[in-house]
Amino acid sequence: MSAQLASLHSGQASLVLECRNDGPPLWRHLGAQVEPLDLAPLALGRTPASFSLDEDVPFSTAPPSGLGWFGPTCLALRQNGQRLVPVFAQAEVSQTEQTIRIVLSDPVSGVELVQSIDLLAGGAFCFSAQVSNRGAAAVEVEWLASALFPLAASSAAIVSWHGRHNAELSECTEPMPQQAWVREGRRGISGHGGPPGIVVLNEGASHHAGLVHALQLAWSGDSRIAVERDDEGTWIASAGAVFQPGEVVLGPGASVSAPDAILAVSTQGRNGAMAQHHAAMRQRLCWPTGTMRPRPVHLNSWEACYFDHDEDRIVALAQAAAEIGIERFILDDGWFRARNDDRAGLGDWSADPVKYPQGVKPLAERVRAMGMEFGLWVEPEMVNPDSELYRRHPDWALHLPGRPQPTARNQLVLNLGLPAVRDYLFAALDALLREVPISYLKWDHNRDLAPAGGQAQVLGTYDLLARLRAAHPDVEIEGCAGGGGRSDAGLIPFVHRFWTSDNIDAVSRVPVQRGFQAFLPPEIMGAHVGASPAHATGRSQSMGFRAAVAMPGHFGVELDPRELNAEDRAELADWIAVYKSWRPLLHGQSTWLGEGPDGLVWQAAGTTQEFLLFAIQVAPQKNRRPQPLRLPFVADAKSCTIELLRIAGGERGHAAHRPALYDAAQTFSGSWLAHAGLPLPPLKGESVAIFHGRNSA
Ligand code: GLA
């Protein structure tokens, strides 16, 4: 007797479910690719366990919480103040090569749950879920998991990220929990810990090899990701948006959808999982012309002049920018009415009559006449109490009647759940985009939500962004929230870049950018050359090190070029030219991350045929001589020619020896590079060796 299966196979991984007519499908496998053949039904192999229910309740896609399933739930419902326990006695499973669709119905309560799993190009699985009320009475939804899935008993560790403003994406690794591990966001935005996501490493998994499950939720608000040990010795992962109590009440016929959860199951280590996530994100990105064009070099005015600007000062800055090769000039905060500091003006989206008496249109035209695109900073979801908008509509800010309304950076949050607020913001931004030749908006969000806005706030923001994108499809948008406080897949359909961090110190940026790329691709990672000393940390770094660290991302400059000495200015112009010549290889391709000996970290970008390799030495080396750097990603190349393009940083003072070996390109077999390693030149602290590799077979 063989089980009836539904399965998806990515080439690396398989997802196998056992279908039943009278209940949700059972989980059989989620790991390395398998050939199920004639698999016996799960029931034949499950012996009764002591102190268990007489009827076995194995793990399914929608296990019956409250009726024999004691693990985490995919659905928590309430009706008339009482817990509502759906029993999905009817199940229909349909499948194509790319999709499994599961329709579960409870004829007694009228609750219907539809779960879909799509196999995406690139190999990741995308989970989605929708619950509908087909009954006659209202149903409150307390929790709807986007995904609920098994993690094998061989799971070894959880990698996740936490962070704060100016210190995003600190990576931490913890052993699998003996009870439960939870990452829950309650700030109303995805937060400075980066996308809501986790990476689970199986025993022995590394960047380059081994079984890895990596999950990210496409959601920009509160979320919960949990990993719980069950008493059968394995773990169960769950992920979903967190609803506010009473927020989601479904009247008869109504339904609610969970945000998508994207799960990469990789047998090629963390880099394999990262590649699947990058592919999934690239499918979600909506470029103005349908495809990404080379990412233009930015100059952002913020750290060059903060709030202190007017048309003359900005024109002078733009001229200096154009001279070094900048392609897009972004006028940051401070351009609108009453905005001389962070105490006033948010909400009133017209130019300040003192700083810009003719509006920003003449400035935008002058910037464009210099051969650059013009971009503008906005923070639409916010309002200062000191603004015309707030004076007219104090009730438009999120508030709980009779309760405190805490400000942050002197601002409150507009209630995007209100259609009138969205209409006002659409009209204000639409008017700006119609009047001024703006090709780029930097869309900021500089505070946590208190009180919470719930999912209505997130969906309202998506709705506003979607309307603007539809009305102005050529305008690109950068997502920002005090640096990287809201960089997530939920926003990806509407934005084209994220501002990674307000901390532009290149030493700080190295781990931040590695965390960012775990889920999001480098072409949407804003990466700027900032001033030295860095404004966020006070530390100084060479121009070469700052530029080389920024180069793999969407490159930009955030300083006043006129304040650089002639040597640094010329060097920055050179780096801009270097970035322009290599960006086709850096973006839209593969990325590999790895670690070398003596504190070195590396990143390669491109293809196995041609790539750039950045070997980054942050702290000074402790060993007498550098050890070779193993590059597993080229293991299959017959021969690979590698040239040292430059060593960035460490130029000043006592010169490091550059051995004669690096005067010419060298050819190695892929197996040599993977297992013996690329010989490295000595590197000082805060320096980057950049190599160009080509498959020469
Ligand atoms: C946030 C952003 C900065 C800048 C300021 C302006 O902090 O992250 O880049 O735009 O707001 O107020």
XYZ file of C-alpha atoms and ligand atoms in Angstrom:
709
model
C 0.000 0.000 0.000
C 1.545 3.329 -0.972
C 0.808 6.817 0.262
C -0.675 9.464 -1.970
C 1.898 12.237 -2.138
C 2.149 15.839 -3.218
C 5.706 16.994 -3.707
C 7.882 19.763 -5.056
C 11.518 19.282 -6.076
C 13.898 22.188 -6.577
C 16.967 20.258 -7.697
C 18.529 20.734 -4.262
C 15.540 20.149 -2.051
C 12.262 18.284 -1.842
C 9.057 19.069 -0.009
C 6.873 15.998 0.369
C 3.360 15.862 1.821
C 1.082 12.863 2.295
C -2.462 13.640 1.203
C -5.595 12.513 3.020
C -9.216 13.194 2.069
C -10.409 13.713 5.592
C -7.737 16.023 6.936
C -4.797 18.298 6.139
C -1.818 16.676 4.392
C 0.911 15.251 6.609
C 4.508 16.414 6.499
C 6.813 13.664 5.216
C 9.989 15.516 4.201
C 11.475 18.996 3.868
C 15.189 18.710 3.143
C 17.659 17.507 0.554
C 16.134 16.265 -2.687
C 14.683 12.748 -2.483
C 12.938 10.322 -4.796
C 9.877 9.148 -2.797
C 9.052 6.107 -5.060
C 6.208 4.098 -3.489
C 6.330 5.453 -0.002
C 4.287 3.587 2.599
C 1.712 5.704 4.466
C 3.076 7.342 7.603
C 0.460 5.539 9.728
C 2.024 2.154 8.994
C 5.260 3.164 10.688
C 3.917 4.990 13.726
C 3.608 2.792 16.773
C 1.379 3.902 19.631
C 3.291 5.960 22.183
C 2.436 5.803 25.871
C 0.369 8.640 27.357
C -0.803 9.606 23.885
C -4.260 9.981 22.449
C -5.723 6.773 21.130
C -5.993 8.298 17.704
C -2.582 9.362 16.379
C -2.184 13.065 15.474
C 0.962 13.431 13.356
C 2.258 16.814 12.143
C 0.218 18.162 9.221
C 0.076 21.498 7.402
C -2.834 22.540 9.650
C -2.716 20.417 12.788
C -5.814 20.378 15.042
C -4.738 22.575 17.953
C -6.953 21.936 20.935
C -8.007 18.559 19.589
C -4.927 16.432 19.948
C -2.139 18.560 18.496
C -0.004 20.022 21.262
C 2.595 21.817 19.133
C 2.507 25.300 17.624
C -0.601 26.212 15.707
C -1.178 27.619 12.251
C -4.468 29.242 13.153
C -6.011 30.715 16.322
C -9.675 31.768 16.090
C -12.345 33.104 18.379
C -16.126 33.369 18.039
C -18.556 34.998 20.476
C -15.729 35.400 22.996
C -14.946 31.675 22.905
C -12.112 29.768 21.325
C -13.164 28.376 17.951
C -11.469 25.099 17.062
C -11.801 24.337 13.365
C -11.737 20.690 12.341
C -10.703 20.478 8.726
C -12.585 17.337 7.852
C -12.488 18.081 4.128
C -9.237 18.495 2.260
C -8.551 18.999 -1.413
C -4.964 19.001 -2.596
C -4.062 19.889 -6.148
C -0.618 20.148 -7.564
C 1.419 21.123 -10.603
C 5.185 20.887 -10.953
C 5.498 24.327 -9.382
C 2.629 24.540 -6.903
C 0.781 22.661 -4.215
C -2.590 24.101 -3.293
C -4.412 22.835 -0.232
C -8.052 23.774 0.413
C -9.213 22.816 3.905
C -12.814 23.194 5.035
C -14.612 22.816 8.322
C -18.289 22.237 7.450
C -19.347 22.854 11.058
C -17.870 26.334 11.597
C -17.627 27.365 7.942
C -13.936 28.202 8.315
C -11.899 27.607 5.176
C -8.116 27.664 5.043
C -6.254 27.769 1.741
C -2.529 27.081 1.865
C -0.256 27.335 -1.163
C 3.348 26.386 -1.633
C 5.027 27.640 -4.800
C 8.397 26.524 -6.065
C 10.044 29.743 -7.224
C 12.591 30.092 -9.992
C 15.882 29.914 -8.122
C 14.666 27.071 -5.925
C 13.018 28.688 -2.885
C 9.559 27.672 -1.664
C 7.013 30.441 -1.148
C 4.310 29.679 1.449
C 1.053 31.595 1.558
C -2.154 31.159 3.530
C -5.628 32.641 3.489
C -8.476 32.035 5.919
C -12.088 32.731 4.946
C -15.301 32.783 6.888
C -17.941 30.792 4.991
C -20.194 30.626 8.067
C -22.962 32.934 9.257
C -21.299 34.461 12.350
C -18.228 36.687 12.636
C -14.895 35.016 13.356
C -11.920 36.762 14.956
C -8.493 35.706 13.694
C -5.834 35.935 16.407
C -3.047 34.208 14.498
C -2.601 32.928 10.976
C 0.788 31.379 10.285
C 2.300 32.147 6.922
C 4.298 28.952 7.284
C 4.459 26.074 9.763
C 7.016 23.414 8.859
C 9.314 20.747 10.299
C 13.034 21.080 10.942
C 14.964 17.831 11.038
C 16.386 16.311 14.212
C 19.834 16.977 12.726
C 19.289 20.754 12.958
C 22.181 22.244 14.901
C 21.967 26.026 15.195
C 19.888 29.106 14.516
C 21.471 32.164 12.946
C 19.559 35.420 13.353
C 20.173 39.149 13.521
C 19.346 41.920 15.961
C 20.166 45.588 15.804
C 19.541 49.195 16.699
C 19.840 52.531 14.897
C 23.463 52.893 13.746
C 24.158 49.220 14.528
C 21.963 47.151 12.240
C 22.123 43.437 11.604
C 24.338 42.020 14.347
C 24.541 38.324 13.602
C 24.121 35.794 16.411
C 24.261 32.021 16.367
C 22.528 29.927 19.017
C 22.190 26.170 19.471
C 18.791 24.635 18.759
C 16.528 25.329 21.745
C 15.520 22.726 24.269
C 12.175 24.513 24.590
C 11.385 27.383 22.224
C 13.244 30.129 20.402
C 11.286 33.225 19.384
C 12.098 36.339 17.387
C 9.167 38.691 17.737
C 9.025 42.267 16.484
C 6.645 44.642 18.259
C 7.872 48.026 17.040
C 5.452 48.255 14.135
C 8.287 48.042 11.580
C 10.555 45.151 10.722
C 13.313 46.892 12.686
C 17.079 47.359 12.695
C 17.668 43.622 13.055
C 16.917 43.413 9.344
C 14.333 41.353 7.506
C 12.190 39.099 9.702
C 14.133 35.953 9.025
C 16.196 33.078 10.389
C 18.729 30.635 9.063
C 18.793 27.128 10.538
C 22.029 25.223 10.064
C 22.100 21.478 10.033
C 25.056 19.674 11.600
C 28.243 20.662 9.787
C 26.661 23.324 7.569
C 28.842 26.299 6.617
C 28.722 29.157 4.142
C 29.709 26.737 1.402
C 28.273 23.317 2.180
C 25.650 21.463 4.147
C 21.912 21.599 4.672
C 20.464 25.015 5.517
C 16.873 26.223 5.901
C 16.581 30.012 5.581
C 13.237 31.730 5.989
C 12.184 35.344 5.525
C 8.759 36.842 5.871
C 7.586 39.396 3.301
C 6.190 41.734 5.932
C 7.116 45.212 7.193
C 5.244 45.203 10.513
C 5.120 43.121 13.663
C 5.956 39.486 13.158
C 6.765 36.334 15.055
C 9.162 33.608 14.034
C 9.453 30.666 16.410
C 11.305 27.393 16.552
C 9.928 24.921 19.092
C 11.246 21.570 20.108
C 8.561 18.943 20.134
C 8.680 15.837 22.283
C 9.419 13.625 19.293
C 12.947 15.094 19.140
C 12.566 17.422 16.164
C 11.709 21.070 15.843
C 8.829 22.961 14.282
C 9.230 26.422 12.802
C 6.411 28.908 12.472
C 6.277 32.406 11.055
C 3.605 35.007 10.596
C 2.445 38.575 11.017
C 1.288 39.497 14.521
C -2.249 40.879 14.647
C -3.458 43.297 17.304
C -6.198 41.889 19.566
C -9.555 42.347 17.855
C -7.948 43.697 14.708
C -8.939 40.957 12.291
C -12.614 40.079 12.546
C -14.051 38.303 9.521
C -17.696 38.844 8.821
C -19.536 36.246 6.704
C -17.762 35.904 3.360
C -14.655 37.840 4.435
C -11.111 36.573 4.360
C -7.612 37.566 5.429
C -4.277 36.637 3.927
C -0.993 36.018 5.684
C 2.130 37.604 4.211
C 4.240 35.300 2.068
C 7.012 33.351 3.754
C 9.964 32.475 1.566
C 11.915 29.389 2.569
C 15.204 28.409 0.971
C 16.240 24.811 1.560
C 19.847 24.577 0.442
C 22.266 21.690 0.309
C 24.983 24.161 -0.653
C 25.306 25.879 2.671
C 24.370 29.439 3.524
C 25.549 30.743 0.162
C 23.149 28.379 -1.588
C 20.283 29.643 0.585
C 21.325 33.257 -0.028
C 21.248 32.659 -3.788
C 17.681 31.333 -3.546
C 16.573 34.387 -1.555
C 18.281 36.787 -3.961
C 16.494 35.080 -6.871
C 13.144 35.310 -5.043
C 13.675 39.014 -4.296
C 14.647 39.735 -7.897
C 11.332 38.240 -9.018
C 9.486 40.600 -6.652
C 11.348 43.758 -7.599
C 9.418 45.963 -10.044
C 11.903 48.045 -12.003
C 10.499 51.016 -13.912
C 11.243 49.518 -17.318
C 10.832 45.919 -16.245
C 14.552 45.283 -15.911
C 17.203 46.761 -13.692
C 19.382 49.360 -15.337
C 22.923 49.932 -14.038
C 22.638 51.302 -10.534
C 23.550 54.994 -10.768
C 26.095 56.521 -8.402
C 24.363 58.644 -5.762
C 25.326 61.709 -3.841
C 23.059 62.167 -0.843
C 23.083 65.591 0.804
C 22.356 64.491 4.381
C 25.780 64.212 5.976
C 27.146 66.925 3.677
C 24.896 69.619 5.120
C 22.094 68.142 7.305
C 19.265 70.726 7.614
C 21.463 73.660 6.706
C 20.894 74.354 3.019
C 19.367 76.594 0.404
C 19.406 76.583 -3.370
C 22.890 78.134 -3.724
C 24.513 75.741 -1.316
C 22.868 72.725 -2.907
C 23.765 73.849 -6.416
C 27.404 74.169 -5.346
C 27.273 70.700 -3.799
C 25.639 69.285 -6.926
C 28.315 70.848 -9.118
C 31.040 69.268 -7.025
C 29.147 65.986 -7.268
C 28.841 66.148 -11.053
C 32.588 66.802 -11.338
C 33.493 63.518 -9.680
C 31.067 61.437 -11.731
C 27.889 61.333 -9.626
C 24.811 60.267 -11.618
C 21.939 60.898 -9.205
C 21.771 63.736 -6.691
C 19.425 63.297 -3.720
C 18.269 66.289 -1.706
C 17.710 64.892 1.776
C 15.743 66.229 4.739
C 15.437 69.990 5.308
C 13.900 71.229 2.022
C 10.266 71.658 3.077
C 8.331 74.274 4.981
C 9.653 75.100 8.484
C 12.143 72.255 8.407
C 15.209 73.869 9.988
C 15.684 71.074 12.471
C 13.793 67.926 13.387
C 11.134 69.730 15.425
C 8.738 70.885 12.696
C 7.416 70.488 9.198
C 6.710 66.778 8.665
C 3.327 66.502 6.989
C 3.534 69.739 4.972
C 5.075 68.608 1.695
C 5.812 71.912 -0.003
C 9.152 73.666 -0.354
C 10.330 76.007 2.379
C 9.707 79.561 1.097
C 12.839 80.919 2.786
C 15.304 78.313 1.543
C 13.628 77.630 -1.814
C 11.531 80.688 -2.687
C 10.796 79.354 -6.200
C 10.187 75.805 -4.946
C 12.517 72.905 -5.679
C 11.694 72.775 -9.383
C 14.423 75.223 -10.475
C 16.944 73.324 -8.368
C 15.868 69.989 -9.867
C 16.193 71.450 -13.341
C 19.688 72.754 -12.603
C 20.719 69.361 -11.254
C 19.401 67.712 -14.390
C 21.190 70.250 -16.562
C 24.391 69.036 -14.906
C 23.650 65.564 -16.275
C 22.334 64.022 -13.058
C 18.955 62.695 -11.982
C 17.235 64.495 -9.136
C 15.971 62.686 -6.052
C 14.075 64.009 -3.036
C 13.680 62.885 0.589
C 10.204 62.463 2.087
C 8.819 60.872 5.220
C 5.136 60.528 4.316
C 3.941 58.371 7.215
C 4.987 60.989 9.806
C 3.727 64.277 11.168
C 5.252 66.821 13.533
C 2.797 68.299 16.044
C 4.309 71.585 14.844
C 2.902 71.394 11.308
C -0.100 72.708 9.401
C -1.281 69.153 8.807
C -1.368 68.322 12.504
C -3.060 71.584 13.394
C -5.772 70.756 10.861
C -6.064 67.023 11.586
C -4.762 66.092 15.035
C -6.975 62.998 14.870
C -5.009 61.662 11.887
C -2.100 60.636 14.105
C -2.158 57.142 15.624
C -3.531 57.468 19.136
C -5.536 55.687 21.808
C -8.293 57.927 23.168
C -7.343 59.361 26.545
C -3.874 57.793 26.538
C -0.415 59.311 26.109
C 0.811 59.850 22.569
C 4.594 59.483 22.822
C 6.681 61.378 20.266
C 9.995 60.165 18.883
C 12.307 62.636 17.133
C 9.472 65.079 17.878
C 7.127 63.289 15.521
C 3.934 61.246 15.529
C 2.806 58.571 13.094
C -0.086 59.147 10.724
C -2.801 56.508 10.724
C -2.356 54.945 7.293
C -5.366 52.754 7.958
C -7.546 55.837 7.303
C -8.397 56.285 3.618
C -8.466 60.090 4.078
C -4.840 60.063 5.252
C -3.742 57.969 2.304
C -5.652 60.237 -0.092
C -4.012 63.338 1.392
C -0.525 61.818 1.119
C -1.132 60.548 -2.380
C -2.325 63.983 -3.500
C 0.648 65.761 -1.874
C 3.271 63.431 -3.332
C 1.552 63.168 -6.693
C 1.508 66.971 -6.976
C 5.211 67.113 -6.139
C 6.067 64.437 -8.684
C 3.991 66.139 -11.358
C 5.508 69.552 -10.754
C 9.170 68.742 -10.196
C 11.311 66.494 -12.412
C 11.961 63.963 -9.662
C 13.121 60.497 -10.637
C 13.786 59.176 -7.145
C 12.194 59.386 -3.712
C 14.007 58.506 -0.527
C 11.089 57.356 1.642
C 11.990 57.528 5.316
C 10.281 56.340 8.513
C 12.139 57.627 11.544
C 10.488 56.057 14.547
C 8.907 52.995 16.095
C 5.108 52.879 16.391
C 3.555 53.741 19.744
C 0.678 53.152 19.867
C 0.790 50.294 17.389
C -0.889 50.632 14.034
C -1.285 46.923 13.430
C -1.585 45.356 10.043
C -3.858 48.181 8.841
C -0.864 50.531 9.078
C 1.354 48.213 7.049
C -1.297 47.502 4.424
C -2.105 51.227 4.236
C 1.544 52.015 3.531
C 1.698 49.315 0.843
C -1.483 50.718 -0.687
C -0.092 54.263 -0.797
C 3.167 53.065 -2.323
C 1.311 50.978 -4.898
C -0.824 53.972 -5.934
C 2.212 56.173 -6.331
C 4.120 53.534 -8.272
C 1.161 53.109 -10.597
C 0.806 56.866 -11.131
C 4.575 57.454 -11.511
C 6.046 54.188 -12.757
C 9.369 55.797 -13.735
C 10.146 57.007 -10.230
C 12.424 54.772 -8.183
C 11.988 54.660 -4.402
C 14.473 54.034 -1.618
C 13.179 52.503 1.601
C 14.711 53.916 4.758
C 13.872 53.931 8.460
C 16.613 55.660 10.421
C 19.022 53.734 8.180
C 17.999 50.089 7.898
C 14.980 49.956 10.215
C 12.614 48.683 7.537
C 14.452 46.620 4.943
C 12.290 43.641 4.120
C 10.701 41.647 1.333
C 7.274 43.143 2.068
C 8.430 46.472 0.666
C 10.338 45.025 -2.260
C 7.488 45.310 -4.811
C 7.497 49.095 -4.225
C 11.145 50.056 -3.664
C 14.409 49.796 -5.572
C 16.957 50.284 -2.838
C 17.214 50.281 0.945
C 19.330 52.653 2.962
C 21.350 50.106 4.895
C 22.457 52.149 7.912
C 23.068 55.699 9.083
C 26.399 54.373 10.288
C 28.669 54.850 7.267
C 31.880 53.912 9.111
C 33.374 51.272 6.813
C 34.525 49.041 9.683
C 30.965 48.966 11.050
C 29.554 48.399 7.579
C 31.356 45.132 6.905
C 29.137 42.919 9.132
C 26.028 45.020 8.450
C 26.314 44.449 4.705
C 26.917 40.733 5.174
C 23.749 40.514 7.248
C 21.784 42.476 4.657
C 22.833 40.143 1.880
C 21.697 37.025 3.741
C 18.242 37.767 2.326
C 18.421 40.817 0.042
C 20.567 41.237 -3.077
C 23.517 43.660 -3.271
C 22.075 45.866 -6.028
C 19.440 47.196 -3.596
C 21.888 47.689 -0.715
C 22.645 51.418 -0.396
C 26.405 51.666 0.268
C 28.015 55.083 0.576
C 31.462 56.547 0.994
C 31.099 58.781 4.034
C 33.299 61.389 5.624
C 36.369 60.583 7.694
C 36.101 60.731 10.668
C 32.746 58.946 10.293
C 29.895 60.997 11.759
C 28.322 58.004 13.531
C 31.466 56.665 15.218
C 34.198 59.313 15.065
C 36.597 56.773 13.528
C 38.769 57.616 10.531
C 39.425 55.376 7.566
C 41.289 55.809 4.295
C 39.395 56.695 1.129
C 40.397 53.376 -0.422
C 39.005 51.281 2.420
C 35.748 53.267 2.546
C 35.237 52.947 -1.201
C 36.174 49.270 -1.458
C 33.745 48.333 1.337
C 30.934 50.261 -0.422
C 31.708 48.952 -3.904
C 29.692 45.693 -3.982
C 26.434 47.490 -3.110
C 24.510 50.301 -4.805
C 27.362 52.768 -4.575
C 27.042 56.347 -3.442
C 28.719 59.238 -1.700
C 27.537 60.995 1.431
C 29.956 63.860 2.033
C 30.815 67.218 0.506
C 33.499 66.558 -2.134
C 34.698 70.153 -1.704
C 35.769 69.314 1.821
C 38.143 66.593 0.627
C 41.770 67.376 -0.139
C 42.703 67.208 -3.819
C 44.248 63.761 -3.487
C 41.195 62.215 -1.805
C 38.829 63.906 -4.246
C 40.741 62.503 -7.213
C 40.804 59.096 -5.570
C 37.051 59.189 -4.971
C 36.458 60.102 -8.630
C 38.637 57.155 -9.587
C 36.625 54.788 -7.369
C 33.400 56.033 -8.929
C 34.826 55.193 -12.354
C 35.958 51.783 -11.105
C 32.487 51.052 -9.694
C 30.877 52.046 -12.993
C 33.105 49.706 -14.951
C 32.410 46.709 -12.704
C 28.749 47.171 -11.731
C 27.399 44.769 -14.394
C 29.364 41.999 -12.687
C 28.504 43.105 -9.158
C 24.727 43.319 -9.541
C 22.025 40.898 -10.596
C 24.472 37.984 -10.385
C 25.646 35.557 -7.728
C 27.161 36.527 -4.403
C 29.333 34.316 -2.212
C 30.392 35.129 1.334
C 33.125 33.417 3.292
C 35.649 33.707 6.037
C 39.404 33.273 5.783
C 42.181 32.892 8.314
C 43.269 35.630 10.698
C 39.992 37.551 10.821
C 39.727 38.012 7.065
C 36.254 37.960 5.520
C 35.529 37.819 1.824
C 32.803 38.382 -0.685
C 32.751 37.442 -4.337
C 30.251 38.700 -6.878
C 29.581 37.703 -10.468
C 29.446 34.206 -11.923
C 31.711 31.180 -11.660
C 32.970 32.250 -15.113
C 33.926 35.780 -14.091
C 33.872 37.422 -10.691
C 35.285 40.108 -8.465
C 36.652 38.981 -5.132
C 36.913 41.335 -2.157
C 39.244 40.013 0.572
C 38.579 42.287 3.542
C 41.047 42.569 6.410
C 39.471 44.719 9.113
C 41.790 44.169 12.116
C 45.572 43.915 11.587
C 46.764 40.379 10.917
C 48.234 38.460 13.823
C 50.101 35.852 11.820
C 53.571 36.503 10.390
C 52.432 35.717 6.844
C 48.916 35.501 5.331
C 47.580 32.022 4.709
C 45.973 31.169 1.339
C 42.278 31.895 0.972
C 40.106 28.931 0.040
C 37.391 29.702 -2.509
C 34.970 26.750 -2.625
C 32.648 28.391 -5.151
C 35.087 27.817 -8.040
C 35.811 24.176 -7.169
C 34.437 22.947 -10.494
C 36.399 25.350 -12.708
C 39.055 23.656 -14.811
C 41.302 26.644 -14.629
C 40.801 30.095 -13.300
C 42.964 33.149 -13.961
C 43.133 35.614 -11.116
C 44.527 39.109 -11.183
C 45.021 41.401 -8.204
C 43.379 44.655 -9.312
C 44.257 46.741 -6.289
C 44.791 46.806 -2.565
C 42.520 49.478 -1.139
C 43.490 51.010 2.181
C 46.718 50.878 4.102
C 48.505 53.019 1.525
C 49.841 55.570 3.968
C 52.804 55.095 6.302
C 55.095 52.118 6.128
C 54.296 50.453 2.791
C 53.302 46.797 2.921
C 55.398 44.579 0.636
C 53.586 43.627 -2.525
C 55.245 40.383 -3.553
C 56.278 40.110 -7.220
C 53.810 37.207 -7.593
C 50.987 39.740 -7.902
C 52.537 41.715 -10.753
C 50.892 39.395 -13.256
C 47.700 37.365 -13.396
C 48.039 33.785 -12.196
C 46.215 30.667 -13.262
C 45.035 27.971 -10.860
C 42.788 24.967 -11.109
C 39.415 25.387 -9.431
C 40.263 22.525 -7.097
C 43.472 24.297 -6.056
C 41.563 27.470 -5.255
C 38.871 25.532 -3.399
C 41.129 23.323 -1.312
C 44.673 24.766 -1.250
C 43.650 28.377 -1.679
C 44.558 31.632 -3.372
C 47.852 33.049 -2.099
C 47.180 36.441 -0.547
C 49.475 39.437 -0.292
C 50.082 40.833 3.185
C 47.205 43.110 4.150
C 47.232 45.853 6.750
C 44.231 46.404 8.988
C 41.373 48.222 7.226
C 42.357 47.172 3.749
C 40.715 45.229 0.938
C 42.433 43.222 -1.797
C 40.261 43.236 -4.916
C 40.836 40.426 -7.404
C 39.351 39.786 -10.814
C 38.816 36.104 -11.616
C 38.051 34.544 -14.981
C 37.439 30.968 -15.902
C 40.173 30.358 -18.423
C 39.374 26.786 -19.462
C 17.155 59.241 8.738
C 17.892 58.663 7.542
C 19.028 59.564 7.155
C 18.501 60.934 6.847
C 17.730 61.469 8.037
C 17.055 62.779 7.700
O 17.932 59.181 9.878
O 18.353 57.370 7.805
O 19.723 59.040 6.050
O 17.692 60.873 5.708
O 16.733 60.556 8.464
O 16.357 63.289 8.755
